[in-house]
Each structure stands twice: as C-alpha cells, then as structure tokens.
PDB file of C-alpha atoms in Angstrom:
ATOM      1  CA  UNK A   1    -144.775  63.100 -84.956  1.00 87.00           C
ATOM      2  CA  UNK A   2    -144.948  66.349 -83.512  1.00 95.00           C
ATOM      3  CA  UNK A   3    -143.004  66.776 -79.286  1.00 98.00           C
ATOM      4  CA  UNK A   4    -144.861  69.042 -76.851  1.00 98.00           C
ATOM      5  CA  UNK A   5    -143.083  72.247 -76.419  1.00 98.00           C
ATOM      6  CA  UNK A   6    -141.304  72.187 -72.832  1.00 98.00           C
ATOM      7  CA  UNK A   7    -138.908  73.975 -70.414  1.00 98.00           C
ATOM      8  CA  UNK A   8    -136.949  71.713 -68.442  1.00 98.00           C
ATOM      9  CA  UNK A   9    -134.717  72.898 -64.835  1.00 98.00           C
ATOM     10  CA  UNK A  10    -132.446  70.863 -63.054  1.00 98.00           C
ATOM     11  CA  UNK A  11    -131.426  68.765 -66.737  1.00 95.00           C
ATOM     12  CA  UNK A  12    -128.183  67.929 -64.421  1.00 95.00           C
ATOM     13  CA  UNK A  13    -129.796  66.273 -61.661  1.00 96.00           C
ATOM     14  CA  UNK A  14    -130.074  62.577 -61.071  1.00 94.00           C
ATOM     15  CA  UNK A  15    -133.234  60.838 -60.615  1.00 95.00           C
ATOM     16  CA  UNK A  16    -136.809  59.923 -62.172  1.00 98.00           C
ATOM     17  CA  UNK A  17    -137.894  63.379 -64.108  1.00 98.00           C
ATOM     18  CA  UNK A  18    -141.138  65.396 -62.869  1.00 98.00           C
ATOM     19  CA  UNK A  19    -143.362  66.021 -65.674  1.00 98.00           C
ATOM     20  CA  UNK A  20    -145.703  68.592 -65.211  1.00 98.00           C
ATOM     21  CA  UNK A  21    -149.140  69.729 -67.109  1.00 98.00           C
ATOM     22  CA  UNK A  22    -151.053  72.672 -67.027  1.00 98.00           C
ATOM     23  CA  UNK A  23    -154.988  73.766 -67.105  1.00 96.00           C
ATOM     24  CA  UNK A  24    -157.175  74.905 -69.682  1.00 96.00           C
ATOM     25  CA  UNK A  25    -156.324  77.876 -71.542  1.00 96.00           C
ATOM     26  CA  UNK A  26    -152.575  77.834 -69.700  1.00 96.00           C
ATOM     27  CA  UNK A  27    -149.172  77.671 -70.678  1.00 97.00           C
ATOM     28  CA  UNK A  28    -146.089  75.961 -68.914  1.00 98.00           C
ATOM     29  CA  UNK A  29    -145.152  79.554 -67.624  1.00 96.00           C
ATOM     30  CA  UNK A  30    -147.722  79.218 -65.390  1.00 95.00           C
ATOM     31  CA  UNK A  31    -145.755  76.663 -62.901  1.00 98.00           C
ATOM     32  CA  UNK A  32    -142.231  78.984 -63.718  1.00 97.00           C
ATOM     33  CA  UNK A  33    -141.693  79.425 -59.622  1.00 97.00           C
ATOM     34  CA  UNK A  34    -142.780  75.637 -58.718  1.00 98.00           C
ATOM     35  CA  UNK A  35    -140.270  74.038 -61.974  1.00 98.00           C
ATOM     36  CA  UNK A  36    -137.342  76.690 -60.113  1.00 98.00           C
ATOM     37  CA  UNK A  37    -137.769  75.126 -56.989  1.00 98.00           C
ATOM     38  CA  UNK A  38    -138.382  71.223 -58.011  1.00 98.00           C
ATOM     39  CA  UNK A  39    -135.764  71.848 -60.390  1.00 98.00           C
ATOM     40  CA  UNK A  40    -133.117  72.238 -57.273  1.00 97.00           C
ATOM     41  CA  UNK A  41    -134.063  68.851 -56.457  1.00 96.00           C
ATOM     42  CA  UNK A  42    -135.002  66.353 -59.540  1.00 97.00           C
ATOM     43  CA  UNK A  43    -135.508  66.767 -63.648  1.00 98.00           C
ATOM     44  CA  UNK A  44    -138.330  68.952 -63.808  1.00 98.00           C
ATOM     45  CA  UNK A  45    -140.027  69.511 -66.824  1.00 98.00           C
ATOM     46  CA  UNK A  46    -142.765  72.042 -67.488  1.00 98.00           C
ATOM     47  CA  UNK A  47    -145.104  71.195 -71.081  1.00 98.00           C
ATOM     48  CA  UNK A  48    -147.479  73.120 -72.948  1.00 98.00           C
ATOM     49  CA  UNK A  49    -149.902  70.887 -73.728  1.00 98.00           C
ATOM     50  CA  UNK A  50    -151.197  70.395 -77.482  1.00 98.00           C
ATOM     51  CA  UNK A  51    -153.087  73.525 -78.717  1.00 98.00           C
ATOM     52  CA  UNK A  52    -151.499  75.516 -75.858  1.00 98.00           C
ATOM     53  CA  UNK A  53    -148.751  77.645 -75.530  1.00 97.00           C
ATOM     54  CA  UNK A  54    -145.640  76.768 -77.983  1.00 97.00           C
ATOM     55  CA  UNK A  55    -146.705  73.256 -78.485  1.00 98.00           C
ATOM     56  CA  UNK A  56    -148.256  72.393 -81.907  1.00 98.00           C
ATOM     57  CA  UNK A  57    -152.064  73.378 -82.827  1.00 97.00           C
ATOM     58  CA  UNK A  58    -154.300  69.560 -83.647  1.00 97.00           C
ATOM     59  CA  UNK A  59    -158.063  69.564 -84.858  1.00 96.00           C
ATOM     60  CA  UNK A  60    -158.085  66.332 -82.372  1.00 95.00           C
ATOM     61  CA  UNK A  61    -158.180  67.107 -78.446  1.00 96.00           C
ATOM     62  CA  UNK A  62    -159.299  63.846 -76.476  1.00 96.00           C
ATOM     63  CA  UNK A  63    -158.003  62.109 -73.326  1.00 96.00           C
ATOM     64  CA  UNK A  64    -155.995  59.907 -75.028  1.00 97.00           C
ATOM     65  CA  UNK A  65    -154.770  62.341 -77.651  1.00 97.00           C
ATOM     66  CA  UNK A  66    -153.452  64.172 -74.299  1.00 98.00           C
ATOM     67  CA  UNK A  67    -152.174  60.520 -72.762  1.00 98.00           C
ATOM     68  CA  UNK A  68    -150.320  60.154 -75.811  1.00 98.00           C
ATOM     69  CA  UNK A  69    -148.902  63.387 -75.900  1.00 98.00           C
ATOM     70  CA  UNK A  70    -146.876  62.591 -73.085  1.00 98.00           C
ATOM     71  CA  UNK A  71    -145.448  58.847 -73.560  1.00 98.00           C
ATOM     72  CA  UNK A  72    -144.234  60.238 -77.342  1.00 98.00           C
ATOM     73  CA  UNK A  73    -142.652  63.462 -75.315  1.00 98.00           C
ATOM     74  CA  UNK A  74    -140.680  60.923 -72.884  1.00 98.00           C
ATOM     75  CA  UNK A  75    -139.766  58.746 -75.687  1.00 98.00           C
ATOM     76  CA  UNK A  76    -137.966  62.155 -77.286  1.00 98.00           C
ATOM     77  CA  UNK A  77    -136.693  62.563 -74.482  1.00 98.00           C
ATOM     78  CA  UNK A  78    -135.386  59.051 -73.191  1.00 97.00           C
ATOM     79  CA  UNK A  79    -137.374  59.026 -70.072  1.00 98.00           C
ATOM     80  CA  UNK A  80    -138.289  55.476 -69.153  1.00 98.00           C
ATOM     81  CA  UNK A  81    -140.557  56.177 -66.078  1.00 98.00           C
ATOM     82  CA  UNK A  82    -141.694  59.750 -64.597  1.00 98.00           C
ATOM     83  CA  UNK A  83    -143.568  61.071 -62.017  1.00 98.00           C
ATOM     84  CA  UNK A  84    -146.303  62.798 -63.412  1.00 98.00           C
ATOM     85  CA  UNK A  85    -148.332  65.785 -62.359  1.00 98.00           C
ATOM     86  CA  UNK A  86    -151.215  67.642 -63.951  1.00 98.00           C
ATOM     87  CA  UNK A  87    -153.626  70.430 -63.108  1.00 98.00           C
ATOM     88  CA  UNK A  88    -157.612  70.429 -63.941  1.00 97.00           C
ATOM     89  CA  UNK A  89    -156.835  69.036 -67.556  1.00 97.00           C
ATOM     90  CA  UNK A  90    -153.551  68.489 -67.180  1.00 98.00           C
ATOM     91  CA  UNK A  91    -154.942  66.223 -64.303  1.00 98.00           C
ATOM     92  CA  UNK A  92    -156.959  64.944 -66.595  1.00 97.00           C
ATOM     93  CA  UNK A  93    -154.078  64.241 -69.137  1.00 98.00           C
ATOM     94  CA  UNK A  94    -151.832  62.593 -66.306  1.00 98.00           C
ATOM     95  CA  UNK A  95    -154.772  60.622 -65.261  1.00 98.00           C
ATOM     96  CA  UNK A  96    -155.367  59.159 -68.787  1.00 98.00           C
ATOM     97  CA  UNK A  97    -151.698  58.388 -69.323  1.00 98.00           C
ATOM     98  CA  UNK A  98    -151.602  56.371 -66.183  1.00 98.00           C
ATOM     99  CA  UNK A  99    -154.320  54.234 -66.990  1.00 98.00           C
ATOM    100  CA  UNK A 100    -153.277  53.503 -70.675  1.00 98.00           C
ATOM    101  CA  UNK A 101    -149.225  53.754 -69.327  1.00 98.00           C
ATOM    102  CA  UNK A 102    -148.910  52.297 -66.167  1.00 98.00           C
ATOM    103  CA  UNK A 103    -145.411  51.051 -66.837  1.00 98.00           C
ATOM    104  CA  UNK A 104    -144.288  54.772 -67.877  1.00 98.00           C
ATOM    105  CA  UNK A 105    -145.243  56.030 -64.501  1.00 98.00           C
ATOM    106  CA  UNK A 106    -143.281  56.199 -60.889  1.00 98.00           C
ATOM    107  CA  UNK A 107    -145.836  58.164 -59.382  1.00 98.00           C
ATOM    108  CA  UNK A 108    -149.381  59.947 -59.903  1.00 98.00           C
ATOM    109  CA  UNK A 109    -150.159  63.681 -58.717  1.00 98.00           C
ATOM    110  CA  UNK A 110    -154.308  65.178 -60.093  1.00 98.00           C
ATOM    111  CA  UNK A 111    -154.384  68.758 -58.976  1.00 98.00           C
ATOM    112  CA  UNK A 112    -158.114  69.566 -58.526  1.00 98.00           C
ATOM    113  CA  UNK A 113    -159.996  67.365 -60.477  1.00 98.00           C
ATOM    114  CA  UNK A 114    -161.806  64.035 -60.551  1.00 97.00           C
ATOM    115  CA  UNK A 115    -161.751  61.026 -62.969  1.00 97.00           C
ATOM    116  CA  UNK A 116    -165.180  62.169 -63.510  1.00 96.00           C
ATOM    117  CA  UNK A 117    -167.095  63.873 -66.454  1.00 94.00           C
ATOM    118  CA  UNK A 118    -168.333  68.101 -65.754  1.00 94.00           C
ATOM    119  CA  UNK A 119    -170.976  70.095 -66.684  1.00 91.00           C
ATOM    120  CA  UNK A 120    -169.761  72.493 -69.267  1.00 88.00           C
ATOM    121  CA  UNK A 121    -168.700  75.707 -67.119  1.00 87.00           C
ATOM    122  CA  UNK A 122    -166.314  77.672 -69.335  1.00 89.00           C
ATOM    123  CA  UNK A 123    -168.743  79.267 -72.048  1.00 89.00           C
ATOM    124  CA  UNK A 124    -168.889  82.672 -70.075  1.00 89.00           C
ATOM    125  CA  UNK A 125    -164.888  82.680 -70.684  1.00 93.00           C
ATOM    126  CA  UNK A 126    -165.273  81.120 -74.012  1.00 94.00           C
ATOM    127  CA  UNK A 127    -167.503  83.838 -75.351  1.00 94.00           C
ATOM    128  CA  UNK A 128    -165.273  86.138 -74.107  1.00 94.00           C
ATOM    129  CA  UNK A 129    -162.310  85.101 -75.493  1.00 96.00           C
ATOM    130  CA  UNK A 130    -164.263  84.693 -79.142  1.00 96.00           C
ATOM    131  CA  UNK A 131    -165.355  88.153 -79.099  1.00 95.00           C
ATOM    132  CA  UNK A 132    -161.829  89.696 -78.594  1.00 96.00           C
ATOM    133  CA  UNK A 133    -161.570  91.089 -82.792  1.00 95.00           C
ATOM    134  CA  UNK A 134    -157.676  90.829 -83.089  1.00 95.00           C
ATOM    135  CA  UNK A 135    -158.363  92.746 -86.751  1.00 92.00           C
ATOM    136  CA  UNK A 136    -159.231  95.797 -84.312  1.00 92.00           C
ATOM    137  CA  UNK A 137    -157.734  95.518 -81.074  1.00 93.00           C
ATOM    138  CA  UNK A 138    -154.738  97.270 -80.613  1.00 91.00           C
ATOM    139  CA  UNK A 139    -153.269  96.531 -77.282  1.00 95.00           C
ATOM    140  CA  UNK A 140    -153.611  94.702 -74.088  1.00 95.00           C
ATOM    141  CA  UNK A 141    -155.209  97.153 -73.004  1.00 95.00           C
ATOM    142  CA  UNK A 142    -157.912  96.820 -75.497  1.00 95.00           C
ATOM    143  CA  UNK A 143    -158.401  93.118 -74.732  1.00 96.00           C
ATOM    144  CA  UNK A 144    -158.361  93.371 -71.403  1.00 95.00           C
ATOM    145  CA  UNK A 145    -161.462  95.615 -71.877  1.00 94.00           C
ATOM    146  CA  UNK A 146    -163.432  93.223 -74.251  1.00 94.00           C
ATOM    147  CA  UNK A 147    -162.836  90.399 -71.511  1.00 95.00           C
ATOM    148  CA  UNK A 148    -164.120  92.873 -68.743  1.00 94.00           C
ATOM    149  CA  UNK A 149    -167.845  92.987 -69.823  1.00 92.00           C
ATOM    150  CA  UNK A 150    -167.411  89.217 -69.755  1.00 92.00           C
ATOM    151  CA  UNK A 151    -165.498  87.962 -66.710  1.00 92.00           C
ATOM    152  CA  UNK A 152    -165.632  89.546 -63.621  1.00 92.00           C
ATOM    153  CA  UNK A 153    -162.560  87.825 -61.649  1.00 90.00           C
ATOM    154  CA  UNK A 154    -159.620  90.002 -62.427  1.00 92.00           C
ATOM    155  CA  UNK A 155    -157.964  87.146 -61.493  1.00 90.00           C
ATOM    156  CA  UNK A 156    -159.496  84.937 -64.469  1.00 92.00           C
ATOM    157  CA  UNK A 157    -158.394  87.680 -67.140  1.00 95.00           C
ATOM    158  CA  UNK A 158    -155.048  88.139 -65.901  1.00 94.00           C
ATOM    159  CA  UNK A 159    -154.734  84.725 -66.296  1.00 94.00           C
ATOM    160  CA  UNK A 160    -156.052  84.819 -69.908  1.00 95.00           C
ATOM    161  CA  UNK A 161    -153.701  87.876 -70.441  1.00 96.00           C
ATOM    162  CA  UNK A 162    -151.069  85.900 -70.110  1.00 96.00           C
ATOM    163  CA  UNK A 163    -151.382  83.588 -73.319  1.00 97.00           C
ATOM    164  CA  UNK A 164    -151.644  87.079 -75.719  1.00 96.00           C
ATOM    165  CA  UNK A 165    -148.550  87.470 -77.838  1.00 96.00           C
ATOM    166  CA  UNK A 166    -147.305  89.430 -80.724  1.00 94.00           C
ATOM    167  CA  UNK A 167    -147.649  87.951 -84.425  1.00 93.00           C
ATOM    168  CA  UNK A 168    -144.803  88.329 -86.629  1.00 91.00           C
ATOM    169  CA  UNK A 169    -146.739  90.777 -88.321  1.00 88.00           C
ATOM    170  CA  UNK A 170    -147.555  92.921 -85.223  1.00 88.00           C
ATOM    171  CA  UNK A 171    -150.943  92.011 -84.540  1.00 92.00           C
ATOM    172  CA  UNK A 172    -151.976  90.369 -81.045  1.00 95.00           C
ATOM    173  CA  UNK A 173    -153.307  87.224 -81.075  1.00 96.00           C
ATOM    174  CA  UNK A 174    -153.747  83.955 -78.350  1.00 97.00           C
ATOM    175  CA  UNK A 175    -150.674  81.520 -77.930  1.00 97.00           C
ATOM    176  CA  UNK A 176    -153.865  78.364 -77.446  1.00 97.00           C
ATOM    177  CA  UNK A 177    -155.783  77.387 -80.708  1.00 97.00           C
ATOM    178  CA  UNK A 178    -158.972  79.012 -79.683  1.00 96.00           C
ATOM    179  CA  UNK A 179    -160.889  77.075 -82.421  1.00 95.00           C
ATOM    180  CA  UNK A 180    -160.257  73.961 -81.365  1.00 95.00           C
ATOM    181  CA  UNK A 181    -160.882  74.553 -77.888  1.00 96.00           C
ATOM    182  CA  UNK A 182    -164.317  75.577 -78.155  1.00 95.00           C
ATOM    183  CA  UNK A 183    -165.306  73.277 -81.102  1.00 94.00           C
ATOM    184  CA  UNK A 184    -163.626  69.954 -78.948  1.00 94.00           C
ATOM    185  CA  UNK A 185    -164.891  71.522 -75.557  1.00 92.00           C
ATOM    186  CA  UNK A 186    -167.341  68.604 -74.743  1.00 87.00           C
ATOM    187  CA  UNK A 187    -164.877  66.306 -75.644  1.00 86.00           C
ATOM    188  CA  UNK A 188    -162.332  67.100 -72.920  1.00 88.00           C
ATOM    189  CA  UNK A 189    -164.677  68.430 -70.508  1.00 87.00           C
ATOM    190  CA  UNK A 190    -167.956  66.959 -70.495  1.00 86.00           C
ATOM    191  CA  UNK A 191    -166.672  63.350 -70.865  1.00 91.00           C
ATOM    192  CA  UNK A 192    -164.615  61.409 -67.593  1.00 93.00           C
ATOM    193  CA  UNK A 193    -161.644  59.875 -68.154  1.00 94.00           C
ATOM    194  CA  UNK A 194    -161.534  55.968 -69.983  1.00 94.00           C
ATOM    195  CA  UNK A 195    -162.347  53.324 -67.334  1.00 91.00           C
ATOM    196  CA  UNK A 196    -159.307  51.910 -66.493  1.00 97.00           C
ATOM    197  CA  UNK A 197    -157.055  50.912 -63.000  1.00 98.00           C
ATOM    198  CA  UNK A 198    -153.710  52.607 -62.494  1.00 98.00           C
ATOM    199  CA  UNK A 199    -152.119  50.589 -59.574  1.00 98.00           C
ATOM    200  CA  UNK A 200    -149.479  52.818 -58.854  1.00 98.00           C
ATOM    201  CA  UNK A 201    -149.252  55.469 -55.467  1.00 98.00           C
ATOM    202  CA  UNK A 202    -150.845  58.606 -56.622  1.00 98.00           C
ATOM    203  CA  UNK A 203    -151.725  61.432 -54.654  1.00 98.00           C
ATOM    204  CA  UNK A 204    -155.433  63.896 -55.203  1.00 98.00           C
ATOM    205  CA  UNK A 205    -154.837  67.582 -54.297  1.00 98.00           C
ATOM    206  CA  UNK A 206    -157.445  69.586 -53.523  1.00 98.00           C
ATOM    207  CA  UNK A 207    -158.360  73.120 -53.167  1.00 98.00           C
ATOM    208  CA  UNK A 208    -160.169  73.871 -49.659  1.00 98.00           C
ATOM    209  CA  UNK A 209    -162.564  76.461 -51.575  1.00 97.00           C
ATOM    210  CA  UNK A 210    -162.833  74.197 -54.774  1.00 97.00           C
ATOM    211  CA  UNK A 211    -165.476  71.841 -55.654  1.00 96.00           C
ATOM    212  CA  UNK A 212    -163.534  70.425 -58.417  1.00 97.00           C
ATOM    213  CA  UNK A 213    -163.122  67.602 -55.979  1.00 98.00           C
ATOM    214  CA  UNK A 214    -166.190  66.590 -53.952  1.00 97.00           C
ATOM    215  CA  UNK A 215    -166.731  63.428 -51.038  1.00 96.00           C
ATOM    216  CA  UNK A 216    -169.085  61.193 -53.765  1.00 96.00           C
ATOM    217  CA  UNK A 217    -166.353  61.331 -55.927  1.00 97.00           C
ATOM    218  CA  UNK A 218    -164.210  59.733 -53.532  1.00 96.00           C
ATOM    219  CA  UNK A 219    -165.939  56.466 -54.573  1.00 96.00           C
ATOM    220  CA  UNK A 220    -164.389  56.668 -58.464  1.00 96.00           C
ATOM    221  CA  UNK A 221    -161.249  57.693 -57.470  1.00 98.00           C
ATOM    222  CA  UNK A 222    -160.502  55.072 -55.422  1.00 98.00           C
ATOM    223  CA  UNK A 223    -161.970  52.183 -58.249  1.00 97.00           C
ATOM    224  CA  UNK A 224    -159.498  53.321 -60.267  1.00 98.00           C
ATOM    225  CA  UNK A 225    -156.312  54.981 -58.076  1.00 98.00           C
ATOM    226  CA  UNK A 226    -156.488  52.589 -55.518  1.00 98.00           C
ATOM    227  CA  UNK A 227    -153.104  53.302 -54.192  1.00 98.00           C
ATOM    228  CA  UNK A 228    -154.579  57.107 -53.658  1.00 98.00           C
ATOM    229  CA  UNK A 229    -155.118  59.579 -51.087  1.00 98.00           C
ATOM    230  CA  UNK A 230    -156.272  62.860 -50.840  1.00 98.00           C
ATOM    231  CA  UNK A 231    -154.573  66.034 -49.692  1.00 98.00           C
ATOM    232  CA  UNK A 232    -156.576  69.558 -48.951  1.00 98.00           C
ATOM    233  CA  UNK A 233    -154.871  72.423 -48.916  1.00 98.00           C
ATOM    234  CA  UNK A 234    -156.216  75.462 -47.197  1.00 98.00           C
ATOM    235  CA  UNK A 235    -156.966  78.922 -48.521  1.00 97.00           C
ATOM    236  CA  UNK A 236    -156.522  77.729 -52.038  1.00 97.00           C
ATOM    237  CA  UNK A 237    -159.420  77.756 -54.472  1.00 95.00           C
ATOM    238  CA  UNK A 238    -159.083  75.636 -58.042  1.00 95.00           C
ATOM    239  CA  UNK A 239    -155.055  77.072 -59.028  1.00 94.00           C
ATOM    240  CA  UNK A 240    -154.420  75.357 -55.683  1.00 97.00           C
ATOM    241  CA  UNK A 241    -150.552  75.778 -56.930  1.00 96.00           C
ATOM    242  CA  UNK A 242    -151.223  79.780 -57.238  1.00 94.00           C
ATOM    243  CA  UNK A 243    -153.175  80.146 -54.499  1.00 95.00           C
ATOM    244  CA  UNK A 244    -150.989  78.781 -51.409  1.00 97.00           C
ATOM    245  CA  UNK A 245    -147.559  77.347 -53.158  1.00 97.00           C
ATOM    246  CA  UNK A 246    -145.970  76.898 -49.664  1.00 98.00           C
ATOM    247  CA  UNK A 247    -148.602  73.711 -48.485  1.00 98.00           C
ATOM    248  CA  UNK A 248    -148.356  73.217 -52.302  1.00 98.00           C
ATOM    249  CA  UNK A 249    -144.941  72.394 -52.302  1.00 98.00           C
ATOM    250  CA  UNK A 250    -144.611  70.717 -49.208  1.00 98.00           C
ATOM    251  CA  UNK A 251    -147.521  68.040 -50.165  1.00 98.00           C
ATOM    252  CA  UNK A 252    -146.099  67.224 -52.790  1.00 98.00           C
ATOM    253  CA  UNK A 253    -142.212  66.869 -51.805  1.00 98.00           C
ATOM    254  CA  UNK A 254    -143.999  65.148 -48.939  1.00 97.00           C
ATOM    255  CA  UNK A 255    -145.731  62.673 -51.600  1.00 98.00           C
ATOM    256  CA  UNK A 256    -142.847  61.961 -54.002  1.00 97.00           C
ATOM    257  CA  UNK A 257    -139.870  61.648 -51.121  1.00 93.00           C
ATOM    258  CA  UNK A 258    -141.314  60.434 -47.974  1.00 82.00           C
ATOM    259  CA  UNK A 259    -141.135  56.210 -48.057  1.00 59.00           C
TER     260      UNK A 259
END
C-alpha cells in the first residue's frame, strides 16, 4: 500500500491533527504559509494528493480512490480522528472521506466547491499543459512561453510553474502524472460526490468572486452536511486561501476552536 507524500508542522503539539488537501494540478507547497501558522497551534499536516506532487502516480483517480487515500495515510500515521480540510478537489476528497469515514473525522472544512458534479472547465489548461514538449524545452522560461498562447491569467501559469522540476537526468518535467489527469478528468470532475450523510459539524468556504459555490446548491449541501454552514470570504476568487489568507485563517480557527 502506497502513503501520500506529506509535510507535517507542529508534530509536538497536542491535539486532533489538521489534515489538509490541495486542488487540481497542486502540490502541498501550496498551503506552506497556512501549515506554518496552524502548525503553532495543532498537528498540521499538508498531503500531496495521489498523482500530485511527491505522492505516488495510480492509473485509478476516483472519489473514493481519494477518500481512501486519506484513512490509509492516518492509519500510517496513528491518527484516530482528524479534522479535515480540502480545496476544489481536495474538497472533494475530504468530502468523500467523510461520507464513507464518518468515525475518522472531528470536523469537516470544503474550500470552494460543492458536493455536486461540473461541467468540464479545465481543457484550455489541459491542452496547454500537453503541448509543453519536455524533449525540447529547455527552461522555465521556455514553458512558461508554451503555456502563454494558452492561458491568459499569469496567475494560472505561475501556479502551474510551480509543479515543474528537474529529472535526474536534467530534463524538466511536471511533479502531477499529467496522463492520468486528463485521461480520468471526467471521473473526478464531471461526476458529484457518492450520495451519502456525514453528520458531523463541517464548515463551506467560499470565495466572494467564485461560483464554485452557488445558492441552488445550498439545497445538496445541506442533505448531506447537515451540521453545515457557509462562510464567504471577500475579495477572494476560487484559491480563497491565496487570495485573502487573513479572513482565511480567522474562519477557520473560528470554525475548529470556537464551542
């Protein structure tokens, strides 16, 4: 059985551990400033999900694929019960694990994203990233001009940037398993979570310029989060985290402290 790749801060610290999941096409290094600052307070442990980052490339990429990911990474880890918090897939991952786990979870925290299936909306960034020729590029530079007559955030591509590494044998190449992201797309994307009731207190954060999260899904949410309730944070678009980590921070310390 293969353990999602993880950093963990505040090891010392008493408590029930933080886990924490990233988005598509991100890495755990993503939530390096928020795991610093948690860390101070509580176990705090930042994975790369499967096919991301360090943690181990799979053909297989479904919700509960994901869901399992997680209860095999606390078992390695002799964690009992965590609070769990994901972002876009990650949410989705957390969301999954809660349903199929309830036992394994304290509390529940979906960063900008419903139960819900979505359109496919990633094959601008998808293209993109398959037409990057790692045989030819020869710097960052290089990708980051390929991307360019794709994407036009700047935002979006440093983001990408960030998952390009150098091989052992000094060719660039992406830390996620491109393949199986685009061939398993639909499956993680396009489908909503398994029906299923987690009963535990779980918190929805949402982006004020998102529409990850919109009013008629407030309906499915609450058949199966029942316990849940729904924070906006202003200024902040889908990396709600990125975009305003201050009200970030503060609804969730809010969330998992507060009685």
């Amino acid at each position: 059985m293969e353990i999602l790749h993880s950093k963990i801060y505040g090891e010392d610290k008493a408590g029930t551990p933080l886990l924490v999941l990233h988005g598509l096409f991100g890495m755990l290094d993503n939530w390096g400033s928020f795991g610093k600052e948690f860390g101070e307070m509580m176990p705090t442990h930042l994975l790369d999900l499967r096919n991301h980052g360090r943690s181990f490339h799979s053909p297989s990429m479904t919700h509960d694929d994901l869901a399992n990911d997680i209860i095999n990474y606390m078992d390695a880890h002799n964690i009992d019960k965590a609070y769990l918090l994901g972002h876009s897939l990650g949410g989705k991952a957390v969301m999954q694990c809660a349903i199929n786990f309830p036992e394994r979870v304290e509390k529940l925290i979906v960063v900008d994203i419903s139960p819900k299936a979505y359109p496919p909306h990633h094959q601008g960034i998808i293209k993109a990233l398959q037409t990057v020729d790692f045989s030819k590029v020869e710097s960052r530079h290089d990708v980051e001009d390929v991307l360019k007559e794709y994407i036009p955030e700047t935002f979006v591509i440093q983001f990408l940037m960030k998952n390009l590494y150098w091989t052992d044998d000094k060719k660039l190449d992406w830390r996620f398993n491109l393949q199986t992201l685009a061939d398993n797309y639909t499956e993680f994307v396009s489908n909503a979570i398994k029906f299923g009731v987690y009963n535990g207190p779980t918190l929805f954060i949402k982006g004020s310029k998102s529409n990850y999260i919109l009013p008629q899904d407030d309906f499915l949410i609450k058949q199966q989060f029942p316990d849940s309730s729904l924070v906006e944070i202003a200024n902040a678009s889908h990396w709600v985290q990125a975009n305003n980590p201050t009200d970030f921070a503060i609804a969730v310390k809010a969330f998992l402290f507060d009685k």
